Structure formats: structure tokens, C-alpha cells
């Protein structure tokens, strides 16, 4: 099974309304922490678990308006998605909270900008900007993350502009 | 409040969006800089929700100093757009005073089926139209 097929298989097993405690990522609201299963730890999750916990514990009004902390649903779904998308050749993404408790996952490398907006469990909008051509793509995703897995895979390719290569 | 476009906000009026330097800023390896994430230019996802903003003219009219108002007490950055640049992206601007901020407003999508969603083009357009109002050291606008 390819990594793309694994992503599809992993997510298509779940109905959109499935409770978050059925994910591998366990959520304990009483301690305000997102905890990742040890068996699924990878370099991304190890690097990001502290950030997840920080974002789910943001103070109300953190954005200067009525911003809420990142919801456990969004955080745990994002963590689960990142476990499935993990590629050891890529650095962990940036995590950016939304004012409404949503969460955006971002990579800006190898002349691609990939932004994955986690609006809820199985409610994702992903965009990709090709810095070399200016082409922009947008995907609305629920249970099939095949296309996103393909984008992540393509992030590995070194696409440094010719001028940068010559400079080296 | 239902989304609408406020006629009392003139084309040249400045619309301010507060930026949290810890959470709205990412490192961009392509551009080799720290910059504001597109997530800072996103509306909330609830029905009729928009992107929170401050209306500069209201702050000035009330006798307050807007650069100080928008960073008090915890924020150290803000960007501003002209109202016309926002509207040119197919967005609406309205007043929505709240209990702790009478100068608060919202930016909504003008499309009735997408008031609470901005397209990538609209987010990119906001980033392109933004100018520093209260700048953050070593952070690029886009």
C-alpha cells in the first residue's frame, strides 16, 4: 500500500460524526493537554506536541478581539492528520491558530506554500501556491486526503530557482 | 449581526486588523523571512461570522489615539487597509461594537453563500493591501 492509499484507508474508516476519543490521539480536557500515543510518535509530533498544548490553552481574546483557544476537536484531528502525512524528509509545519478555535498547518519550503486549514474534524480546506509559476490550487477535503498527501510528497523536491543554484 | 456593507465607512477610511506577534507570525523558508500568516486574514467560521477589525475613524472621533488603542493591553502589532481595497476584493465592512470595544467591526464575504469564508484570492489580496499600522520588528507583511 502506498502512503497515499494509507491516508485514504485511515480516514475513510471514520464517519464524520465519530467522537474524538476514537482517534489515536487522546484528548484530556481536564488537563488541557493533547496527548499523542507513544507508538505513533514521529519527529513532527514530538516537535509539535508542546505547541498543540499551548494553542489549546490560549487565553480568550488572545487575538485582541474575541479569539478562542484552538478547539480539542481541531487540535486532535490536526495531530492525527499529521501522523498520517508524516514524511521524515520534511520539517514539521508551522501551526497558526484561528480566532474561532480552528487551526492552520503550514509549510513554506521548496518554492511551495502549502496551507491546511483545519476547520473541524473531517472539514479541511487546503491551498497550494507554486512560487515558481504563481499557480494556486484549493481543495475542500473531508475523508479523502489523497491529493493532500500528494502535495506533501511533492514538497520534498528541491526546486530552488536557477539563480539560487548558480549562487551556490 | 447580519453581514452588511456600512455606507458610513468611506473609501479612504482605514480599517485596522490586530496582529499577535507570537501566533500570527510564521517563518517562510521560501522568502527567508518571518511574515504574517494568511490565517491572520481569515473570518471566523460561525454563521454570519466575519474577520474582526477596528475602524480607525471611530477611535479618532472618540478622542483616542488609535495606535495605542489597538495594542493595549497585550498586542504589539497591527496592520491597516483602506476600506476601498477591502471592498475591491468582494468583501463588506460593517460596524459591530462589542462591550469592550465600541470601535469594533467585521469584514465579511459579499457573496451571500460565503459571508463567513474568504477565498485564497481574497486572503492574498488582504495581505497585499495591508500596510503596517503598528509594526512588529523583523516581520514582513507577506
Short mmCIF file of C-alpha atoms in Angstrom, two decimals:
data_model
loop_
_atom_site.label_atom_id
_atom_site.label_comp_id
_atom_site.label_asym_id
_atom_site.label_seq_id
_atom_site.Cartn_x
_atom_site.Cartn_y
_atom_site.Cartn_z
CA UNK A 1 0.00 0.00 0.00
CA UNK A 2 1.36 3.41 -0.91
CA UNK A 3 1.42 6.26 1.61
CA UNK A 4 -1.40 7.95 -0.28
CA UNK A 5 -3.51 4.82 -0.10
CA UNK A 6 -2.76 4.51 3.59
CA UNK A 7 -4.06 8.02 4.18
CA UNK A 8 -7.27 7.27 2.35
CA UNK A 9 -7.73 3.99 4.17
CA UNK A 10 -7.07 5.56 7.54
CA UNK A 11 -9.62 8.30 7.18
CA UNK A 12 -12.32 6.62 5.15
CA UNK A 13 -12.91 4.19 8.05
CA UNK A 14 -14.35 7.00 10.13
CA UNK A 15 -17.74 8.60 9.81
CA UNK A 16 -17.61 12.40 10.08
CA UNK A 17 -19.56 12.34 13.34
CA UNK A 18 -17.24 9.93 15.10
CA UNK A 19 -16.27 11.17 18.60
CA UNK A 20 -12.75 12.44 19.03
CA UNK A 21 -11.86 9.81 21.64
CA UNK A 22 -11.91 7.22 18.88
CA UNK A 23 -8.79 8.76 17.35
CA UNK A 24 -5.34 7.51 18.21
CA UNK A 25 -4.73 10.97 19.61
CA UNK A 26 -6.22 11.12 23.08
CA UNK A 27 -7.62 14.33 24.43
CA UNK A 28 -7.98 15.09 28.09
CA UNK A 29 -9.85 18.37 28.59
CA UNK A 30 -9.42 18.22 32.34
CA UNK A 31 -5.68 18.64 31.97
CA UNK A 32 -5.96 20.83 28.83
CA UNK A 33 -3.40 18.73 27.01
CA UNK A 34 -3.34 16.91 23.69
CA UNK A 35 -1.54 13.61 24.19
CA UNK A 36 -0.14 11.55 21.35
CA UNK A 37 0.14 7.79 21.55
CA UNK A 38 3.74 6.71 22.05
CA UNK A 39 3.58 4.13 19.28
CA UNK A 40 2.75 6.79 16.74
CA UNK A 41 5.34 9.36 17.80
CA UNK A 42 7.44 10.78 14.99
CA UNK A 43 9.65 13.82 14.64
CA UNK A 44 6.74 16.11 13.76
CA UNK A 45 4.55 15.10 16.64
CA UNK A 46 7.46 15.21 19.07
CA UNK A 47 8.28 18.72 17.85
CA UNK A 48 4.68 19.92 17.89
CA UNK A 49 3.05 18.39 20.95
CA UNK A 50 4.07 21.34 23.10
CA UNK A 51 2.68 23.77 20.53
CA UNK A 52 -0.61 21.88 20.36
CA UNK A 53 -0.93 22.13 24.12
CA UNK A 54 -0.05 25.82 24.06
CA UNK A 55 -2.64 26.59 21.39
CA UNK A 56 -5.44 24.68 23.11
CA UNK A 57 -4.73 26.67 26.27
CA UNK A 58 -4.69 30.15 24.72
CA UNK A 59 -6.36 32.83 26.79
CA UNK A 60 -9.70 34.08 25.48
CA UNK A 61 -9.09 37.24 23.48
CA UNK A 62 -5.57 36.18 22.51
CA UNK A 63 -6.00 37.87 19.10
CA UNK A 64 -7.08 41.24 20.54
CA UNK A 65 -10.72 40.53 19.78
CA UNK A 66 -12.82 37.58 20.96
CA UNK A 67 -10.34 34.90 19.95
CA UNK A 68 -10.83 31.46 21.43
CA UNK A 69 -8.23 28.78 22.12
CA UNK A 70 -7.85 26.09 19.48
CA UNK A 71 -10.58 23.50 19.98
CA UNK A 72 -9.66 19.98 21.04
CA UNK A 73 -11.52 18.68 18.03
CA UNK A 74 -9.36 20.69 15.63
CA UNK A 75 -6.13 20.03 17.52
CA UNK A 76 -6.64 16.30 17.79
CA UNK A 77 -7.74 15.99 14.18
CA UNK A 78 -4.74 18.02 13.03
CA UNK A 79 -2.40 15.85 15.10
CA UNK A 80 -3.94 12.71 13.66
CA UNK A 81 -3.68 14.07 10.13
CA UNK A 82 -0.02 14.97 10.65
CA UNK A 83 0.72 11.48 11.93
CA UNK A 84 -0.67 10.09 8.69
CA UNK A 85 1.05 12.64 6.45
CA UNK A 86 4.43 12.37 8.20
CA UNK A 87 7.45 12.46 5.94
CA UNK A 88 10.81 12.20 7.64
CA UNK A 89 12.43 14.27 4.89
CA UNK A 90 10.31 17.31 5.70
CA UNK A 91 10.45 19.68 8.66
CA UNK A 92 7.42 19.93 10.94
CA UNK A 93 4.88 22.52 9.80
CA UNK A 94 4.01 25.81 11.47
CA UNK A 95 0.76 25.82 13.45
CA UNK A 96 -1.32 29.01 13.35
CA UNK A 97 -4.48 29.40 15.43
CA UNK A 98 -7.66 30.98 14.10
CA UNK A 99 -9.79 33.38 16.12
CA UNK A 100 -12.64 30.85 16.11
CA UNK A 101 -10.75 27.88 17.54
CA UNK A 102 -9.67 26.50 14.18
CA UNK A 103 -6.07 25.70 13.28
CA UNK A 104 -3.94 26.13 10.16
CA UNK A 105 -0.96 23.89 9.36
CA UNK A 106 1.60 25.45 7.01
CA UNK A 107 4.76 24.59 5.08
CA UNK A 108 6.68 27.16 3.05
CA UNK A 109 9.57 25.24 1.52
CA UNK A 110 11.00 24.25 -1.86
CA UNK A 111 9.08 27.03 -3.60
CA UNK A 112 5.68 25.76 -2.46
CA UNK A 113 3.33 27.30 0.08
CA UNK A 114 1.01 24.59 1.41
CA UNK A 115 -1.62 25.69 3.93
CA UNK A 116 -4.06 23.25 5.50
CA UNK A 117 -6.92 24.91 7.37
CA UNK A 118 -8.49 22.53 9.90
CA UNK A 119 -12.00 23.93 10.36
CA UNK A 120 -13.23 20.82 12.16
CA UNK A 121 -12.86 17.06 12.15
CA UNK A 122 -13.10 15.97 8.52
CA UNK A 123 -13.60 19.59 7.45
CA UNK A 124 -10.40 20.81 5.84
CA UNK A 125 -9.52 23.40 3.21
CA UNK A 126 -6.05 23.06 1.73
CA UNK A 127 -4.35 25.53 -0.59
CA UNK A 128 -1.08 25.31 -2.50
CA UNK A 129 0.80 28.15 -4.14
CA UNK A 130 3.60 27.40 -6.56
CA UNK A 131 6.12 30.20 -6.03
CA UNK A 132 7.84 29.47 -9.35
CA UNK A 133 4.77 29.61 -11.59
CA UNK A 134 2.30 31.55 -9.48
CA UNK A 135 -0.25 28.75 -9.86
CA UNK A 136 -2.70 28.40 -6.97
CA UNK A 137 -4.83 25.38 -6.09
CA UNK A 138 -7.52 24.87 -3.47
CA UNK A 139 -9.03 21.63 -2.14
CA UNK A 140 -12.02 21.12 0.14
CA UNK A 141 -11.43 17.80 1.92
CA UNK A 142 -13.43 15.60 4.26
CA UNK A 143 -12.41 11.94 4.28
CA UNK A 144 -10.18 11.58 1.23
CA UNK A 145 -6.76 13.14 1.76
CA UNK A 146 -5.08 11.56 -1.23
CA UNK A 147 -4.49 14.85 -3.02
CA UNK A 148 -3.06 16.46 0.09
CA UNK A 149 -0.73 13.50 0.62
CA UNK A 150 0.46 14.07 -2.93
CA UNK A 151 1.18 17.73 -2.20
CA UNK A 152 3.17 16.77 0.89
CA UNK A 153 5.14 14.25 -1.12
CA UNK A 154 5.95 16.90 -3.73
CA UNK A 155 7.24 19.23 -1.02
CA UNK A 156 10.32 17.01 -0.81
CA UNK A 157 11.54 18.02 -4.25
CA UNK A 158 14.28 20.63 -4.21
CA UNK A 159 13.04 23.27 -6.63
CA UNK A 160 15.48 26.05 -5.87
CA UNK A 161 15.33 28.74 -8.55
CA UNK A 162 18.22 28.61 -11.06
CA UNK A 163 19.72 31.80 -9.69
CA UNK A 164 19.96 30.27 -6.22
CA UNK A 165 21.63 27.16 -7.63
CA UNK A 166 24.19 29.28 -9.51
CA UNK A 167 24.88 31.31 -6.41
CA UNK A 168 25.83 28.15 -4.54
CA UNK B 1 -25.25 40.79 13.36
CA UNK B 2 -26.19 40.08 9.78
CA UNK B 3 -23.43 40.94 7.31
CA UNK B 4 -23.82 44.28 5.55
CA UNK B 5 -21.68 46.98 3.96
CA UNK B 6 -21.63 50.17 6.04
CA UNK B 7 -22.11 53.27 3.90
CA UNK B 8 -20.67 55.43 6.69
CA UNK B 9 -17.25 53.88 6.17
CA UNK B 10 -15.64 55.90 3.39
CA UNK B 11 -13.34 54.60 0.69
CA UNK B 12 -10.25 56.17 2.27
CA UNK B 13 -11.06 55.20 5.87
CA UNK B 14 -8.51 52.93 7.46
CA UNK B 15 -9.55 49.50 8.70
CA UNK B 16 -7.22 48.02 11.30
CA UNK B 17 -6.51 44.34 11.96
CA UNK B 18 -4.56 43.45 15.11
CA UNK B 19 -1.67 41.01 14.73
CA UNK B 20 -0.41 38.81 17.53
CA UNK B 21 3.39 38.55 17.11
CA UNK B 22 3.54 35.14 18.75
CA UNK B 23 0.70 33.35 17.00
CA UNK B 24 0.09 35.09 13.67
CA UNK B 25 3.73 35.06 12.54
CA UNK B 26 5.44 32.13 10.80
CA UNK B 27 8.89 31.55 9.27
CA UNK B 28 8.78 31.34 5.47
CA UNK B 29 11.73 29.37 4.09
CA UNK B 30 10.86 30.34 0.50
CA UNK B 31 11.14 34.03 1.24
CA UNK B 32 13.69 33.58 4.04
CA UNK B 33 11.79 35.77 6.45
CA UNK B 34 9.27 35.82 9.27
CA UNK B 35 5.95 37.03 7.99
CA UNK B 36 2.26 37.24 8.80
CA UNK B 37 0.34 34.01 8.13
CA UNK B 38 -2.68 34.06 5.85
CA UNK B 39 -4.62 32.71 8.83
CA UNK B 40 -4.49 36.23 10.27
CA UNK B 41 -6.72 37.28 7.38
CA UNK B 42 -9.43 34.68 7.88
CA UNK B 43 -13.00 35.11 9.09
CA UNK B 44 -14.45 33.07 11.91
CA UNK B 45 -16.46 30.07 10.81
CA UNK B 46 -19.82 30.59 12.54
CA UNK B 47 -22.96 31.76 10.74
CA UNK B 48 -22.64 35.43 9.80
CA UNK B 49 -19.17 35.49 11.35
CA UNK B 50 -16.52 37.73 9.85
CA UNK B 51 -12.98 38.90 10.44
CA UNK B 52 -12.72 41.24 13.43
CA UNK B 53 -11.32 44.71 12.78
CA UNK B 54 -11.13 48.17 14.35
CA UNK B 55 -12.46 51.22 12.50
CA UNK B 56 -9.83 53.96 12.83
CA UNK B 57 -12.22 56.85 12.28
CA UNK B 58 -14.41 55.77 15.19
CA UNK B 59 -11.39 55.66 17.51
CA UNK B 60 -10.23 59.11 16.43
CA UNK B 61 -13.70 60.60 16.71
CA UNK B 62 -13.88 59.31 20.27
CA UNK B 63 -10.70 61.21 21.08
CA UNK B 64 -8.49 58.16 21.45
CA UNK B 65 -5.06 57.57 19.95
CA UNK B 66 -5.62 54.62 17.59
CA UNK B 67 -2.04 53.31 17.52
CA UNK B 68 -2.19 52.99 21.28
CA UNK B 69 -5.75 51.74 21.40
CA UNK B 70 -5.22 48.74 19.16
CA UNK B 71 -2.18 47.44 21.04
CA UNK B 72 -3.49 47.87 24.57
CA UNK B 73 -3.05 45.83 26.68
CA UNK B 74 -1.38 42.79 25.12
CA UNK B 75 -0.81 43.35 21.42
CA UNK B 76 2.22 44.71 19.78
CA UNK B 77 1.28 44.75 16.13
CA UNK B 78 -1.44 45.86 13.74
CA UNK B 79 -1.92 46.29 10.02
CA UNK B 80 -4.31 48.59 8.18
CA UNK B 81 -6.11 48.55 4.86
CA UNK B 82 -8.10 51.23 3.09
CA UNK B 83 -11.80 50.42 3.01
CA UNK B 84 -11.73 50.63 -0.78
CA UNK B 85 -9.01 48.00 -1.03
CA UNK B 86 -11.11 45.64 1.08
CA UNK B 87 -14.26 46.26 -0.94
CA UNK B 88 -12.39 45.77 -4.21
CA UNK B 89 -11.82 42.18 -3.12
CA UNK B 90 -15.55 41.48 -2.91
CA UNK B 91 -15.73 41.98 0.85
CA UNK B 92 -18.05 44.02 3.03
CA UNK B 93 -17.17 46.10 6.10
CA UNK B 94 -19.61 46.83 8.91
CA UNK B 95 -19.76 48.19 12.43
CA UNK B 96 -20.19 45.63 15.18
CA UNK B 97 -19.48 47.28 18.53
CA UNK B 98 -18.86 44.88 21.40
CA UNK B 99 -18.88 45.51 25.15
CA UNK B 100 -15.16 46.10 25.47
CA UNK B 101 -14.57 47.67 22.06
CA UNK B 102 -17.09 50.17 20.69
CA UNK B 103 -14.94 50.66 17.58
CA UNK B 104 -15.07 47.00 16.61
CA UNK B 105 -16.26 45.94 13.19
CA UNK B 106 -16.30 42.95 10.90
CA UNK B 107 -15.22 42.16 7.36
CA UNK B 108 -17.47 39.65 5.60
CA UNK B 109 -17.56 37.99 2.24
CA UNK B 110 -20.05 39.80 -0.02
CA UNK B 111 -21.21 36.52 -1.54
CA UNK B 112 -24.43 35.58 0.35
CA UNK B 113 -23.49 31.91 0.36
CA UNK B 114 -19.97 32.62 1.65
CA UNK B 115 -20.24 35.51 4.11
CA UNK B 116 -18.01 33.62 6.56
CA UNK B 117 -15.48 32.31 4.05
CA UNK B 118 -12.73 34.15 2.22
CA UNK B 119 -11.21 32.68 -0.90
CA UNK B 120 -7.46 32.32 -1.23
CA UNK B 121 -7.57 35.23 -3.68
CA UNK B 122 -9.30 37.40 -1.07
CA UNK B 123 -6.81 36.43 1.67
CA UNK B 124 -3.90 37.07 -0.67
CA UNK B 125 -5.48 40.38 -1.63
CA UNK B 126 -5.76 41.44 2.00
CA UNK B 127 -2.13 40.51 2.57
CA UNK B 128 -1.12 42.55 -0.49
CA UNK B 129 -3.20 45.56 0.60
CA UNK B 130 -2.01 45.53 4.21
CA UNK B 131 0.38 48.17 5.48
CA UNK B 132 1.91 48.28 8.91
CA UNK B 133 -0.08 50.36 11.37
CA UNK B 134 1.92 49.27 14.40
CA UNK B 135 4.88 47.35 13.03
CA UNK B 136 6.49 44.24 14.51
CA UNK B 137 10.29 44.11 14.34
CA UNK B 138 11.76 41.70 11.77
CA UNK B 139 8.38 40.60 10.46
CA UNK B 140 7.42 41.06 6.80
CA UNK B 141 3.89 41.80 5.69
CA UNK B 142 3.89 38.95 3.15
#
